[in-house]
Short mmCIF file of C-alpha atoms in Angstrom, two decimals:
data_model
loop_
_atom_site.label_atom_id
_atom_site.label_comp_id
_atom_site.label_asym_id
_atom_site.label_seq_id
_atom_site.Cartn_x
_atom_site.Cartn_y
_atom_site.Cartn_z
CA MET A 1034 -17.10 -13.29 -6.57
CA THR A 1035 -16.42 -10.78 -9.34
CA THR A 1036 -20.09 -10.79 -10.41
CA TRP A 1037 -21.25 -10.28 -6.83
CA ALA A 1038 -18.70 -7.54 -6.31
CA SER A 1039 -19.68 -5.67 -9.45
CA ARG A 1040 -23.36 -5.87 -8.60
CA TYR A 1041 -22.83 -4.15 -5.26
CA PHE A 1042 -19.90 -1.99 -6.41
CA ILE A 1043 -17.43 -3.58 -4.02
CA HIS A 1044 -13.89 -4.15 -5.21
CA PRO A 1045 -12.95 -7.88 -5.40
CA HIS A 1046 -9.85 -7.26 -3.24
CA SER A 1047 -12.14 -6.35 -0.32
CA LEU A 1048 -14.06 -9.61 -0.68
CA THR A 1049 -10.84 -11.62 -0.96
CA SER A 1050 -9.68 -10.23 2.40
CA ILE A 1051 -13.02 -11.05 4.03
CA PHE A 1052 -13.10 -14.59 2.64
CA LYS A 1053 -9.51 -15.17 3.78
CA LYS A 1054 -10.44 -14.25 7.36
CA ILE A 1055 -13.44 -16.60 7.21
CA GLN A 1056 -11.20 -19.45 6.01
CA ASP A 1057 -8.70 -18.69 8.79
CA MET A 1058 -11.56 -19.36 11.25
CA GLY A 1059 -11.85 -22.89 9.85
CA ILE A 1060 -14.99 -22.26 7.83
CA THR A 1061 -14.96 -23.83 4.37
CA ILE A 1062 -15.93 -21.62 1.44
CA ILE A 1063 -17.24 -23.26 -1.72
CA PRO A 1064 -17.23 -20.86 -4.69
CA SER A 1065 -20.14 -20.80 -7.12
CA GLY A 1066 -21.05 -18.88 -10.25
CA GLY A 1067 -23.83 -16.88 -8.62
CA ALA A 1068 -27.05 -17.00 -6.59
CA TYR A 1069 -28.74 -19.56 -8.84
CA ASP A 1070 -25.72 -21.87 -8.73
CA THR A 1071 -25.64 -21.59 -4.95
CA ALA A 1072 -29.35 -22.43 -4.74
CA ASP A 1073 -28.80 -25.50 -6.93
CA LEU A 1074 -25.98 -26.68 -4.69
CA MET A 1075 -28.03 -26.24 -1.51
CA HIS A 1076 -31.04 -27.99 -3.05
CA PHE A 1077 -28.87 -30.90 -4.17
CA TRP A 1078 -27.30 -31.32 -0.72
CA ALA A 1079 -30.69 -31.11 0.98
CA THR A 1080 -32.33 -33.77 -1.20
CA ARG A 1081 -29.57 -36.13 -2.32
CA GLY A 1082 -30.36 -38.61 0.45
CA GLU A 1083 -34.02 -38.80 -0.55
CA LYS A 1084 -33.97 -38.48 -4.33
CA LYS A 1085 -31.73 -39.93 -6.96
CA GLU A 1086 -30.88 -36.82 -8.89
CA THR A 1087 -27.78 -35.42 -10.51
CA LEU A 1088 -26.48 -31.93 -9.98
CA GLU A 1089 -26.85 -29.60 -12.92
CA ILE A 1090 -25.48 -26.08 -12.64
CA ARG A 1091 -27.33 -23.43 -14.58
CA ARG A 1092 -25.25 -20.62 -16.02
CA LYS A 1093 -26.74 -17.22 -15.38
CA VAL A 1094 -26.50 -14.74 -18.23
CA LYS A 1095 -24.75 -11.54 -17.18
CA THR A 1096 -27.08 -8.57 -17.05
CA GLU A 1097 -24.60 -5.84 -16.10
CA THR A 1098 -25.20 -2.47 -17.70
CA ASP A 1099 -22.60 0.08 -18.75
CA TYR A 1100 -23.71 2.15 -15.76
CA ASP A 1101 -22.86 -0.79 -13.47
CA ARG A 1102 -19.45 -1.09 -15.09
CA GLN A 1103 -18.77 2.62 -14.66
CA LEU A 1104 -19.63 2.41 -10.97
CA PHE A 1105 -17.41 -0.65 -10.62
CA ILE A 1106 -14.47 1.24 -12.13
CA LEU A 1107 -14.90 4.13 -9.70
CA ALA A 1108 -15.39 1.80 -6.71
CA GLY A 1109 -11.90 0.43 -7.44
CA LEU A 1110 -10.28 3.74 -6.47
CA PRO A 1111 -8.71 3.90 -2.98
CA GLY A 1112 -11.33 4.70 -0.34
CA ILE A 1113 -14.24 4.90 -2.78
CA GLY A 1114 -17.31 2.83 -1.91
CA ALA A 1115 -20.68 2.38 -3.59
CA VAL A 1116 -22.14 5.62 -2.19
CA GLN A 1117 -19.18 7.77 -3.28
CA ALA A 1118 -19.07 6.07 -6.69
CA ILE A 1119 -22.73 6.92 -7.34
CA GLU A 1120 -22.24 10.50 -6.14
CA LEU A 1121 -19.15 10.98 -8.31
CA LEU A 1122 -20.87 9.63 -11.41
CA LYS A 1123 -23.97 11.72 -10.73
CA THR A 1124 -21.85 14.87 -10.35
CA TYR A 1125 -19.41 14.45 -13.25
CA GLY A 1126 -21.23 12.19 -15.70
CA THR A 1127 -18.45 9.80 -16.81
CA PRO A 1128 -15.49 8.01 -15.18
CA MET A 1129 -13.12 10.03 -17.38
CA GLN A 1130 -14.55 13.30 -16.07
CA VAL A 1131 -14.32 11.94 -12.53
CA PHE A 1132 -10.63 11.20 -13.06
CA SER A 1133 -10.12 14.71 -14.45
CA ALA A 1134 -11.84 16.17 -11.39
CA PHE A 1135 -9.40 14.41 -9.06
CA LEU A 1136 -6.52 15.95 -11.03
CA ASP A 1137 -8.02 19.42 -11.45
CA HIS A 1138 -9.35 20.11 -7.94
CA SER A 1139 -7.16 20.76 -4.93
CA PRO A 1140 -7.14 17.78 -2.52
CA LYS A 1141 -7.95 20.21 0.29
CA ASN A 1142 -11.15 21.42 -1.36
CA PHE A 1143 -12.56 18.49 -3.30
CA PRO A 1144 -16.25 19.22 -3.96
CA ILE A 1145 -17.65 15.78 -3.09
CA LYS A 1146 -18.65 15.41 0.55
CA GLY A 1147 -16.78 12.72 2.46
CA LEU A 1148 -13.66 12.77 0.28
CA GLY A 1149 -10.93 14.34 2.35
CA GLU A 1150 -7.46 15.51 1.46
CA THR A 1151 -5.66 12.24 2.28
CA ARG A 1152 -8.01 10.10 0.22
CA VAL A 1153 -7.93 12.44 -2.77
CA LYS A 1154 -4.12 12.52 -2.69
CA LYS A 1155 -3.97 8.71 -2.77
CA ILE A 1156 -6.30 8.66 -5.77
CA ARG A 1157 -4.21 11.29 -7.58
CA VAL A 1158 -1.07 9.22 -7.02
CA LEU A 1159 -2.80 6.12 -8.38
CA LEU A 1160 -4.02 7.98 -11.48
CA THR A 1161 -0.70 9.65 -12.29
CA ASN A 1162 2.06 7.20 -11.29
CA ASN A 1163 3.70 5.29 -14.13
CA LEU A 1164 3.89 1.98 -12.29
CA LEU A 1165 5.38 0.17 -15.28
CA GLU A 1166 8.34 2.55 -15.22
CA VAL A 1167 8.68 2.11 -11.45
CA GLU A 1168 8.69 -1.67 -11.84
CA LYS A 1169 11.25 -1.44 -14.65
CA THR A 1170 13.52 0.67 -12.43
CA ARG A 1171 13.20 -1.86 -9.60
CA MET A 1172 14.11 -4.70 -11.93
CA ILE A 1173 17.19 -2.83 -13.19
CA GLU A 1174 18.22 -2.08 -9.60
CA HIS A 1175 17.79 -5.72 -8.60
CA GLU A 1176 19.70 -6.97 -11.64
CA PHE A 1177 22.56 -4.52 -10.95
CA LYS A 1178 22.92 -5.69 -7.35
CA GLU A 1179 22.74 -9.35 -8.39
CA LYS A 1180 25.51 -8.94 -10.96
CA VAL A 1181 27.76 -7.00 -8.57
CA SER A 1182 27.28 -9.76 -6.00
CA LEU A 1183 28.10 -12.39 -8.64
CA LEU A 1184 31.32 -10.59 -9.60
CA TYR A 1185 32.50 -10.63 -5.99
CA LYS A 1186 31.64 -14.34 -5.78
CA ILE A 1187 33.73 -15.01 -8.89
CA LEU A 1188 36.67 -13.14 -7.37
CA GLY A 1189 36.39 -15.00 -4.08
CA ALA A 1190 35.47 -18.42 -5.46
CA LYS A 1191 38.85 -20.07 -4.86
CA GLU A 1192 39.12 -18.67 -1.32
CA ALA A 1193 35.59 -19.91 -0.59
CA GLU A 1194 36.47 -23.33 -2.00
CA LEU A 1195 39.60 -23.63 0.13
CA GLY A 1196 37.69 -22.37 3.15
CA LYS A 1197 35.49 -25.46 3.03
CA THR A 1198 38.47 -27.82 3.30
CA THR A 1199 40.26 -29.10 6.40
CA LYS A 1200 43.93 -28.75 7.34
CA VAL A 1201 44.36 -32.39 6.29
CA ASP A 1202 43.01 -31.53 2.83
CA LEU A 1203 45.33 -28.53 2.55
CA THR A 1204 48.51 -30.42 3.44
CA PRO A 1205 49.11 -32.16 0.07
CA MET A 1206 48.38 -28.93 -1.81
CA LEU A 1207 50.95 -27.08 0.28
CA ARG A 1208 53.55 -29.84 -0.15
CA GLU A 1209 53.02 -29.87 -3.91
CA ARG A 1210 53.93 -26.21 -4.01
CA GLY A 1211 56.80 -26.56 -1.54
CA LEU A 1212 55.08 -24.38 1.06
CA LYS A 1213 55.34 -24.50 4.86
CA LEU A 1214 52.80 -26.65 6.70
CA THR A 1215 52.80 -24.65 9.92
CA GLY A 1216 50.01 -22.36 11.04
CA ASN A 1217 46.28 -22.50 11.50
CA LYS A 1218 43.83 -23.06 8.66
CA PRO A 1219 43.34 -19.36 7.67
CA VAL A 1220 47.12 -18.94 7.49
CA LEU A 1221 47.48 -22.05 5.31
CA VAL A 1222 44.68 -20.88 2.98
CA ALA A 1223 46.28 -17.44 2.65
CA ARG A 1224 49.65 -19.07 1.92
CA LEU A 1225 48.14 -21.18 -0.83
CA LEU A 1226 46.32 -18.24 -2.40
CA ASP A 1227 49.48 -16.13 -2.39
CA SER A 1228 51.31 -18.86 -4.29
CA MET A 1229 48.67 -19.12 -7.02
CA LYS A 1230 48.60 -17.32 -10.33
CA LEU A 1231 45.64 -15.04 -11.02
CA GLU A 1232 44.22 -17.50 -13.55
CA GLU A 1233 44.17 -20.22 -10.88
CA LYS A 1234 42.22 -18.10 -8.42
CA VAL A 1235 39.72 -16.38 -10.72
CA ASP A 1236 37.66 -17.49 -13.69
CA ILE A 1237 38.70 -14.44 -15.71
CA LYS A 1238 36.59 -15.28 -18.76
CA ARG A 1239 33.46 -15.53 -16.61
CA PHE A 1240 34.32 -12.34 -14.74
CA VAL A 1241 34.74 -10.35 -17.97
CA GLN A 1242 31.48 -11.73 -19.36
CA VAL A 1243 29.44 -10.77 -16.28
CA TYR A 1244 31.18 -7.39 -16.01
CA ASN A 1245 30.29 -6.55 -19.62
CA GLU A 1246 26.68 -7.58 -19.00
CA LEU A 1247 26.61 -5.34 -15.95
CA ARG A 1248 28.11 -2.39 -17.80
CA ASN A 1249 25.65 -2.72 -20.69
CA SER A 1250 22.53 -3.09 -18.54
CA LYS A 1251 23.17 -0.64 -15.71
CA ASP A 1252 21.27 2.62 -15.36
CA ARG A 1253 23.17 5.90 -15.65
CA HIS A 1254 23.06 6.56 -11.90
CA HIS A 1255 24.62 3.19 -11.07
CA GLN A 1256 28.30 3.21 -10.14
CA ILE A 1257 30.29 0.00 -10.54
CA PRO A 1258 32.47 -0.53 -7.42
CA ARG A 1259 35.98 0.78 -7.99
CA ASP A 1260 37.75 -2.47 -7.06
CA LEU A 1261 35.72 -4.38 -9.65
CA ALA A 1262 36.43 -1.75 -12.30
CA LEU A 1263 40.16 -1.84 -11.54
CA PHE A 1264 40.28 -5.63 -11.73
CA TYR A 1265 38.43 -5.55 -15.05
CA SER A 1266 40.95 -3.04 -16.44
CA LYS A 1267 43.81 -5.20 -15.22
CA VAL A 1268 42.62 -8.41 -16.91
CA THR A 1269 41.50 -6.81 -20.18
CA LYS A 1270 44.65 -4.85 -21.00
#
């Protein structure tokens, strides 16, 4: 597919979308290395009932030129097809000069016919955005939220554990602590939690570990929730 795409200056993503729609229609697609390979396959299928022959795929040597590769690079830009790629290369000479033209010219008055303001703006964004930095920021944001969520889970672990029990399960725990047995389940759970020491309700060592990881990895604009910060101060005095 890549060879075919580069020959006709069509980006592989476009072909992938087309082939996906064909497969959705129930039509089977069998990939091959190129036109010669496809011809071999068709010949084999057409004659295998008549002749005893084995299938041998011939590997075609790539004959792409640097000019083909330059056009393929330009055809990968948003909204740029084969015609625009040829025109851009003819006008500016090299892909690097084409990229410079997209940055130097106003999107409203780009000199190549057929390239409007919206398309040129998209290309400028693609050429100038530091996507690695964007992805890094997203990962930091995700990690921050995950750790904050984990800290709240650590704080509420005992309550969640008791919440999964029944009143019958809670009765011996209440008796062991000399607590009243009256009330509905939420009342009994709250009564048990109130009677417990902090160390019984929270894995303090784990909380401190995760909190320190959060503090060391967070970005400068991240604010740790105040209740978590206060609890950390309380248990690390």
